[in-house]
Coordinates of C-alpha atoms in Angstrom, one line a residue:
M1 CA 16.6 -1.4 -0.1
R2 CA 15.8 -2.6 -3.5
V3 CA 17.0 -4.7 -6.5
T4 CA 17.2 -2.9 -9.8
V5 CA 17.3 -5.4 -12.8
G6 CA 15.0 -6.7 -15.6
A7 CA 12.4 -5.7 -18.4
A8 CA 12.0 -5.6 -22.2
S9 CA 9.9 -3.7 -24.8
Y10 CA 9.3 -4.1 -28.6
A11 CA 7.3 -0.9 -29.3
G12 CA 6.5 0.1 -32.9
K13 CA 6.9 -3.3 -34.4
P14 CA 4.0 -5.3 -36.1
W15 CA 4.4 -7.9 -33.3
E16 CA 4.4 -5.2 -30.6
V17 CA 4.5 -6.6 -27.2
A18 CA 5.8 -5.3 -23.9
T19 CA 6.8 -7.4 -21.0
D20 CA 8.0 -6.8 -17.5
I21 CA 9.4 -10.0 -16.1
S22 CA 10.6 -10.0 -12.6
I23 CA 13.5 -12.4 -12.4
F24 CA 14.7 -13.2 -8.9
T25 CA 17.8 -15.4 -8.8
R26 CA 18.8 -17.2 -5.6
H27 CA 22.1 -15.3 -5.7
G28 CA 20.5 -11.9 -6.2
V29 CA 17.8 -12.5 -3.5
E30 CA 20.4 -13.8 -1.0
R31 CA 22.7 -10.8 -1.7
I32 CA 20.0 -8.2 -1.1
M33 CA 18.6 -10.0 2.0
K34 CA 22.1 -10.4 3.6
F35 CA 22.8 -6.8 2.9
A36 CA 19.4 -5.8 4.4
F37 CA 19.9 -8.0 7.5
E38 CA 23.4 -6.6 8.0
A39 CA 22.0 -3.1 7.8
A40 CA 19.2 -4.0 10.3
R41 CA 21.8 -5.5 12.6
S42 CA 23.7 -2.2 12.7
R43 CA 20.6 -0.3 13.8
A44 CA 19.0 0.1 17.3
K45 CA 15.8 -1.8 16.6
K46 CA 17.5 -4.7 14.7
H47 CA 14.3 -5.3 12.8
I48 CA 13.6 -6.0 9.1
T49 CA 10.3 -6.1 7.2
V50 CA 10.2 -7.9 3.9
A51 CA 7.5 -6.4 1.7
T52 CA 6.3 -8.4 -1.4
K53 CA 3.2 -9.3 -3.2
S54 CA 3.6 -13.0 -2.9
N55 CA -0.1 -13.7 -2.8
A56 CA -0.3 -12.5 -6.5
Q57 CA 3.2 -13.4 -7.8
R58 CA 3.3 -16.9 -6.5
N59 CA 6.6 -17.9 -8.0
G60 CA 9.3 -15.2 -7.8
L61 CA 8.0 -13.5 -4.7
V62 CA 7.3 -16.7 -2.8
V63 CA 11.0 -17.5 -3.4
W64 CA 11.8 -14.0 -2.1
D65 CA 9.8 -14.6 1.0
E66 CA 11.2 -18.1 1.6
I67 CA 14.9 -17.1 1.2
A68 CA 14.4 -14.1 3.5
A69 CA 12.3 -15.7 6.2
A70 CA 13.7 -19.2 6.3
E71 CA 17.2 -19.1 5.1
V72 CA 18.8 -15.7 5.6
A73 CA 16.9 -14.8 8.8
A74 CA 18.4 -17.9 10.4
Q75 CA 21.9 -16.5 9.9
F76 CA 20.9 -13.3 11.9
P77 CA 19.2 -14.6 15.1
D78 CA 19.7 -11.2 16.7
V79 CA 17.5 -9.5 14.0
T80 CA 13.7 -9.8 14.2
C81 CA 11.9 -10.3 10.8
D82 CA 8.4 -9.9 9.6
K83 CA 6.8 -10.2 6.2
M84 CA 4.0 -8.0 4.8
L85 CA 2.1 -7.8 1.5
V86 CA 3.1 -4.4 0.0
D87 CA -0.5 -3.1 -0.2
A88 CA -0.9 -3.6 3.6
M89 CA 2.6 -2.2 4.0
T90 CA 1.4 1.2 2.6
A91 CA -1.1 1.4 5.4
R92 CA 1.6 0.5 8.0
V93 CA 3.9 3.2 6.7
V94 CA 1.1 5.8 7.1
L95 CA -0.4 4.5 10.4
T96 CA 2.5 3.1 12.4
P97 CA 5.8 4.2 10.8
E98 CA 7.5 3.9 14.2
S99 CA 7.0 0.1 13.9
L100 CA 9.4 0.0 11.0
D101 CA 13.1 0.0 10.8
T102 CA 14.7 -1.7 7.7
I103 CA 12.4 -2.5 4.8
V104 CA 13.4 -4.7 1.9
P105 CA 10.9 -4.8 -1.0
T106 CA 11.4 -5.5 -4.7
N107 CA 12.5 -2.5 -6.8
L108 CA 8.9 -2.0 -8.0
H109 CA 7.5 -2.0 -4.5
A110 CA 10.3 0.1 -3.2
G111 CA 9.5 2.9 -5.6
I112 CA 5.9 3.0 -4.3
L113 CA 6.9 2.8 -0.6
S114 CA 9.8 5.4 -0.9
D115 CA 7.5 8.0 -2.6
L116 CA 4.9 7.4 0.1
A117 CA 7.4 7.8 2.9
S118 CA 8.9 10.9 1.2
A119 CA 5.4 12.5 1.0
L120 CA 4.7 11.7 4.6
A121 CA 8.0 13.4 5.5
G122 CA 6.8 16.5 3.7
S123 CA 7.8 16.2 0.1
I124 CA 9.3 13.8 -2.5
G125 CA 11.8 16.7 -3.0
I126 CA 13.7 16.1 0.3
A127 CA 14.6 12.4 0.1
P128 CA 17.9 10.9 -0.8
T129 CA 18.5 7.6 -2.6
S130 CA 21.4 5.4 -3.4
N131 CA 22.1 2.3 -5.5
L132 CA 24.8 0.4 -3.5
D133 CA 27.0 -2.5 -4.4
P134 CA 27.2 -4.5 -1.2
T135 CA 30.5 -6.1 -2.4
R136 CA 32.0 -2.6 -3.0
E137 CA 33.6 -4.1 -6.1
N138 CA 31.7 -1.6 -8.3
P139 CA 30.8 2.1 -7.8
S140 CA 27.7 3.0 -6.0
M141 CA 25.4 5.8 -7.1
F142 CA 23.9 8.5 -4.9
E143 CA 21.2 11.0 -6.0
P144 CA 18.2 12.9 -4.7
V145 CA 14.9 11.1 -5.3
H146 CA 13.5 14.1 -7.1
G147 CA 16.0 13.9 -10.0
S148 CA 17.1 17.1 -11.9
A149 CA 13.8 19.0 -11.6
F150 CA 14.3 20.9 -14.9
D151 CA 10.7 22.1 -14.6
I152 CA 11.6 24.5 -11.7
A153 CA 15.1 25.4 -12.9
G154 CA 15.8 29.2 -12.6
K155 CA 12.5 29.8 -10.6
D156 CA 14.2 30.0 -7.2
L157 CA 12.1 27.1 -6.0
A158 CA 14.6 24.3 -5.6
N159 CA 15.1 22.8 -2.2
P160 CA 18.6 21.6 -1.6
I161 CA 17.7 19.3 1.3
A162 CA 17.7 16.1 -0.8
T163 CA 21.1 16.9 -2.2
F164 CA 22.7 17.5 1.2
W165 CA 21.0 14.4 2.6
T166 CA 22.2 12.4 -0.3
V167 CA 25.8 13.7 0.2
A168 CA 25.5 12.6 3.9
E169 CA 24.5 9.1 2.8
M170 CA 27.4 9.0 0.4
L171 CA 29.9 10.2 3.0
S172 CA 28.6 7.5 5.4
W173 CA 29.0 4.8 2.7
L174 CA 32.6 6.1 2.0
G175 CA 33.5 5.7 5.7
Q176 CA 33.3 9.4 6.6
K177 CA 30.9 8.9 9.5
G178 CA 31.8 12.1 11.3
A179 CA 31.3 14.3 8.2
A180 CA 28.1 12.5 7.4
A181 CA 26.8 13.0 10.9
E182 CA 27.6 16.7 10.8
L183 CA 25.9 17.2 7.5
L184 CA 22.8 15.2 8.6
E185 CA 22.6 17.2 11.8
C186 CA 22.5 20.4 9.6
V187 CA 19.7 18.8 7.5
E188 CA 17.7 17.8 10.5
S189 CA 18.1 21.3 12.1
V190 CA 16.7 23.0 9.0
C191 CA 13.8 20.5 8.8
K192 CA 12.6 21.0 12.4

């Protein structure tokens, strides 16, 4: 799960400066945390890991940790929660992936962790991704992590696994659980 907002650039100007400011509003952090805890609650392990870099970003990410651990976690007593620094989290993903269930990092950290997890599964070219609106008031977006891969177009190299897996995720989100399960079963049988 990740949040996808923020950034500015003024390249090519005499006063050239670029900033990447992470803005975490209470509303935004509560929304992603509640959505993540609800997702964790629906899974067998009922466990969530919050991954930040709050030791280096002592304002925004400390708020992220506090809202997750102290406030939202209290609303989900049946879900266990732990917090990790994202650099240590990379080691955990590699060494003990079975200890993880639902991970909720910032967008920046999610990009790193999702590429690492994809590589461990065999290739960044097989992973699905989605940008979901938990309120369902706006459309959600589903796509393979690898993007369009124009560099291999027409070379008979493309692997459709990510596309099929992404469609399974979309079907599940749209309430078509049976169709999603059948498609995911096909993906899993090909990947064995």
